[in-house]
């Protein structure tokens, strides 16, 4: 990536964080620790440290430079607060041109349409400048809110994977969905 990616939506700014913004990521992680726990892998205490956040941002910037992944932060318009995050991960090029989408939103911003707004912009970016053909997103069957969000974004169910990912210490089943670019 030659120039920084910056997407604007009606109520957010979506972009990669810089390493000096580690306090933003740390605050988001700490404030949403309990809220995000049921949807994430087990986290060590260090995950919530400023240094770990700085290292995560550094690794994310390197992943984006190498076209391996794109960890986006969803920020308030003034950039003072991280509202949510989403990542295009596991990038595969060549004949596949695909990635996996993962996302999460702060508890206090749920139910306002902000995740839809940010992901809508992000998916358009994925099919535009990033030139993906397929974006895959999976959710646990009991996460109905996530299922509805993906459906609203145009993702279609493609399958069901038993014991697919280890979430909060347990191997969880997942509904497999994808959105495929219609042109090109």
GROMACS .gro file of C-alpha atoms in nm:
model
  184
    1UNK     CA    1   0.000   0.000   0.000
    2UNK     CA    2   0.158   0.323  -0.114
    3UNK     CA    3  -0.070   0.579   0.050
    4UNK     CA    4  -0.272   0.553   0.371
    5UNK     CA    5  -0.626   0.419   0.333
    6UNK     CA    6  -0.895   0.645   0.472
    7UNK     CA    7  -1.265   0.576   0.426
    8UNK     CA    8  -1.529   0.823   0.539
    9UNK     CA    9  -1.883   0.725   0.616
   10UNK     CA   10  -2.163   0.948   0.737
   11UNK     CA   11  -2.060   0.899   1.103
   12UNK     CA   12  -1.714   0.737   1.103
   13UNK     CA   13  -1.360   0.739   0.974
   14UNK     CA   14  -1.219   0.398   0.881
   15UNK     CA   15  -0.842   0.356   0.854
   16UNK     CA   16  -0.537   0.170   0.975
   17UNK     CA   17  -0.402   0.298   1.306
   18UNK     CA   18  -0.052   0.441   1.345
   19UNK     CA   19   0.171   0.305   1.622
   20UNK     CA   20   0.145   0.631   1.817
   21UNK     CA   21  -0.231   0.565   1.842
   22UNK     CA   22  -0.182   0.255   2.059
   23UNK     CA   23  -0.367   0.427   2.348
   24UNK     CA   24  -0.684   0.435   2.131
   25UNK     CA   25  -0.663   0.060   2.071
   26UNK     CA   26  -0.582  -0.009   2.435
   27UNK     CA   27  -0.881   0.189   2.556
   28UNK     CA   28  -1.109   0.004   2.313
   29UNK     CA   29  -0.975  -0.335   2.426
   30UNK     CA   30  -0.993  -0.259   2.798
   31UNK     CA   31  -1.339  -0.100   2.788
   32UNK     CA   32  -1.483  -0.387   2.581
   33UNK     CA   33  -1.301  -0.677   2.742
   34UNK     CA   34  -1.613  -0.846   2.883
   35UNK     CA   35  -1.833  -0.746   2.589
   36UNK     CA   36  -1.605  -0.902   2.325
   37UNK     CA   37  -1.496  -1.207   2.530
   38UNK     CA   38  -1.775  -1.443   2.404
   39UNK     CA   39  -1.677  -1.376   2.041
   40UNK     CA   40  -1.296  -1.387   2.059
   41UNK     CA   41  -1.015  -1.632   2.138
   42UNK     CA   42  -0.897  -1.647   2.500
   43UNK     CA   43  -0.682  -1.342   2.573
   44UNK     CA   44  -0.386  -1.315   2.807
   45UNK     CA   45  -0.354  -1.015   3.037
   46UNK     CA   46  -0.080  -0.874   2.812
   47UNK     CA   47  -0.334  -0.836   2.528
   48UNK     CA   48  -0.466  -0.530   2.714
   49UNK     CA   49  -0.125  -0.365   2.764
   50UNK     CA   50  -0.015  -0.055   2.577
   51UNK     CA   51   0.294  -0.236   2.446
   52UNK     CA   52   0.088  -0.525   2.306
   53UNK     CA   53  -0.142  -0.275   2.135
   54UNK     CA   54   0.155  -0.095   1.982
   55UNK     CA   55   0.299  -0.426   1.859
   56UNK     CA   56  -0.041  -0.529   1.716
   57UNK     CA   57  -0.062  -0.203   1.521
   58UNK     CA   58   0.294  -0.248   1.397
   59UNK     CA   59   0.217  -0.604   1.284
   60UNK     CA   60  -0.103  -0.484   1.116
   61UNK     CA   61   0.079  -0.213   0.921
   62UNK     CA   62   0.336  -0.470   0.807
   63UNK     CA   63   0.057  -0.713   0.707
   64UNK     CA   64  -0.107  -0.438   0.499
   65UNK     CA   65   0.227  -0.345   0.333
   66UNK     CA   66   0.277  -0.714   0.247
   67UNK     CA   67  -0.088  -0.757   0.131
   68UNK     CA   68  -0.152  -1.028   0.393
   69UNK     CA   69  -0.420  -0.850   0.596
   70UNK     CA   70  -0.586  -0.517   0.661
   71UNK     CA   71  -0.680  -0.442   1.025
   72UNK     CA   72  -0.904  -0.136   1.009
   73UNK     CA   73  -1.010   0.080   1.302
   74UNK     CA   74  -1.348   0.249   1.295
   75UNK     CA   75  -1.314   0.589   1.462
   76UNK     CA   76  -1.535   0.879   1.557
   77UNK     CA   77  -1.517   1.160   1.297
   78UNK     CA   78  -1.267   1.353   1.512
   79UNK     CA   79  -1.052   1.041   1.560
   80UNK     CA   80  -1.069   1.062   1.939
   81UNK     CA   81  -1.239   0.724   1.999
   82UNK     CA   82  -1.224   0.379   1.847
   83UNK     CA   83  -1.582   0.261   1.791
   84UNK     CA   84  -1.515  -0.074   1.625
   85UNK     CA   85  -1.268  -0.272   1.421
   86UNK     CA   86  -1.270  -0.503   1.125
   87UNK     CA   87  -0.999  -0.698   0.951
   88UNK     CA   88  -0.960  -0.848   0.607
   89UNK     CA   89  -0.736  -1.140   0.706
   90UNK     CA   90  -0.589  -1.452   0.547
   91UNK     CA   91  -0.547  -1.276   0.213
   92UNK     CA   92  -0.500  -1.518  -0.076
   93UNK     CA   93  -0.421  -1.383  -0.422
   94UNK     CA   94  -0.373  -1.563  -0.753
   95UNK     CA   95  -0.676  -1.752  -0.878
   96UNK     CA   96  -0.862  -1.714  -0.545
   97UNK     CA   97  -0.845  -1.335  -0.472
   98UNK     CA   98  -1.016  -1.375  -0.134
   99UNK     CA   99  -0.997  -1.296   0.235
  100UNK     CA  100  -1.178  -1.354   0.564
  101UNK     CA  101  -1.361  -1.071   0.738
  102UNK     CA  102  -1.367  -1.044   1.117
  103UNK     CA  103  -1.520  -0.758   1.313
  104UNK     CA  104  -1.628  -0.628   1.652
  105UNK     CA  105  -1.793  -0.319   1.793
  106UNK     CA  106  -1.779  -0.143   2.130
  107UNK     CA  107  -2.072  -0.226   2.358
  108UNK     CA  108  -2.182   0.135   2.386
  109UNK     CA  109  -2.204   0.171   2.007
  110UNK     CA  110  -2.407  -0.142   1.933
  111UNK     CA  111  -2.748  -0.107   1.774
  112UNK     CA  112  -2.680   0.229   1.604
  113UNK     CA  113  -2.602   0.098   1.255
  114UNK     CA  114  -2.236   0.201   1.280
  115UNK     CA  115  -2.097  -0.147   1.212
  116UNK     CA  116  -2.312  -0.177   0.900
  117UNK     CA  117  -2.200   0.168   0.787
  118UNK     CA  118  -1.831   0.089   0.835
  119UNK     CA  119  -1.848  -0.262   0.687
  120UNK     CA  120  -2.045  -0.141   0.386
  121UNK     CA  121  -1.762   0.103   0.309
  122UNK     CA  122  -1.502  -0.163   0.386
  123UNK     CA  123  -1.655  -0.427   0.160
  124UNK     CA  124  -1.678  -0.176  -0.125
  125UNK     CA  125  -1.308  -0.103  -0.067
  126UNK     CA  126  -1.234  -0.477  -0.067
  127UNK     CA  127  -1.401  -0.524  -0.406
  128UNK     CA  128  -1.255  -0.198  -0.542
  129UNK     CA  129  -0.895  -0.101  -0.464
  130UNK     CA  130  -0.808  -0.431  -0.291
  131UNK     CA  131  -0.948  -0.622  -0.591
  132UNK     CA  132  -1.091  -0.918  -0.399
  133UNK     CA  133  -1.332  -1.151  -0.574
  134UNK     CA  134  -1.464  -1.309  -0.253
  135UNK     CA  135  -1.492  -1.192   0.108
  136UNK     CA  136  -1.580  -1.467   0.356
  137UNK     CA  137  -1.726  -1.403   0.702
  138UNK     CA  138  -1.828  -1.666   0.956
  139UNK     CA  139  -2.035  -1.638   1.271
  140UNK     CA  140  -2.148  -1.863   1.554
  141UNK     CA  141  -2.507  -1.982   1.503
  142UNK     CA  142  -2.627  -1.821   1.827
  143UNK     CA  143  -2.485  -1.483   1.720
  144UNK     CA  144  -2.804  -1.385   1.542
  145UNK     CA  145  -2.714  -1.015   1.539
  146UNK     CA  146  -2.399  -1.090   1.339
  147UNK     CA  147  -2.594  -1.317   1.104
  148UNK     CA  148  -2.845  -1.040   1.033
  149UNK     CA  149  -2.566  -0.787   0.976
  150UNK     CA  150  -2.393  -1.009   0.723
  151UNK     CA  151  -2.720  -1.082   0.544
  152UNK     CA  152  -2.795  -0.710   0.525
  153UNK     CA  153  -2.449  -0.655   0.372
  154UNK     CA  154  -2.527  -0.912   0.102
  155UNK     CA  155  -2.335  -1.211   0.239
  156UNK     CA  156  -2.489  -1.547   0.156
  157UNK     CA  157  -2.478  -1.865   0.361
  158UNK     CA  158  -2.247  -2.122   0.204
  159UNK     CA  159  -2.217  -2.385   0.474
  160UNK     CA  160  -2.180  -2.489   0.832
  161UNK     CA  161  -1.853  -2.587   1.000
  162UNK     CA  162  -1.855  -2.792   1.320
  163UNK     CA  163  -1.600  -2.699   1.587
  164UNK     CA  164  -1.454  -2.442   1.347
  165UNK     CA  165  -1.278  -2.191   1.574
  166UNK     CA  166  -1.169  -2.189   1.936
  167UNK     CA  167  -1.363  -1.900   2.085
  168UNK     CA  168  -1.341  -1.808   2.453
  169UNK     CA  169  -1.170  -2.143   2.513
  170UNK     CA  170  -1.427  -2.365   2.336
  171UNK     CA  171  -1.436  -2.508   1.985
  172UNK     CA  172  -1.745  -2.343   1.836
  173UNK     CA  173  -1.953  -2.427   1.529
  174UNK     CA  174  -1.979  -2.150   1.268
  175UNK     CA  175  -2.212  -2.055   0.986
  176UNK     CA  176  -1.999  -1.992   0.676
  177UNK     CA  177  -2.098  -1.697   0.457
  178UNK     CA  178  -1.943  -1.508   0.168
  179UNK     CA  179  -2.001  -1.215  -0.057
  180UNK     CA  180  -1.875  -1.253  -0.412
  181UNK     CA  181  -1.804  -0.962  -0.644
  182UNK     CA  182  -2.060  -0.956  -0.920
  183UNK     CA  183  -1.841  -0.798  -1.190
  184UNK     CA  184  -1.491  -0.885  -1.301
   0.00000   0.00000   0.00000
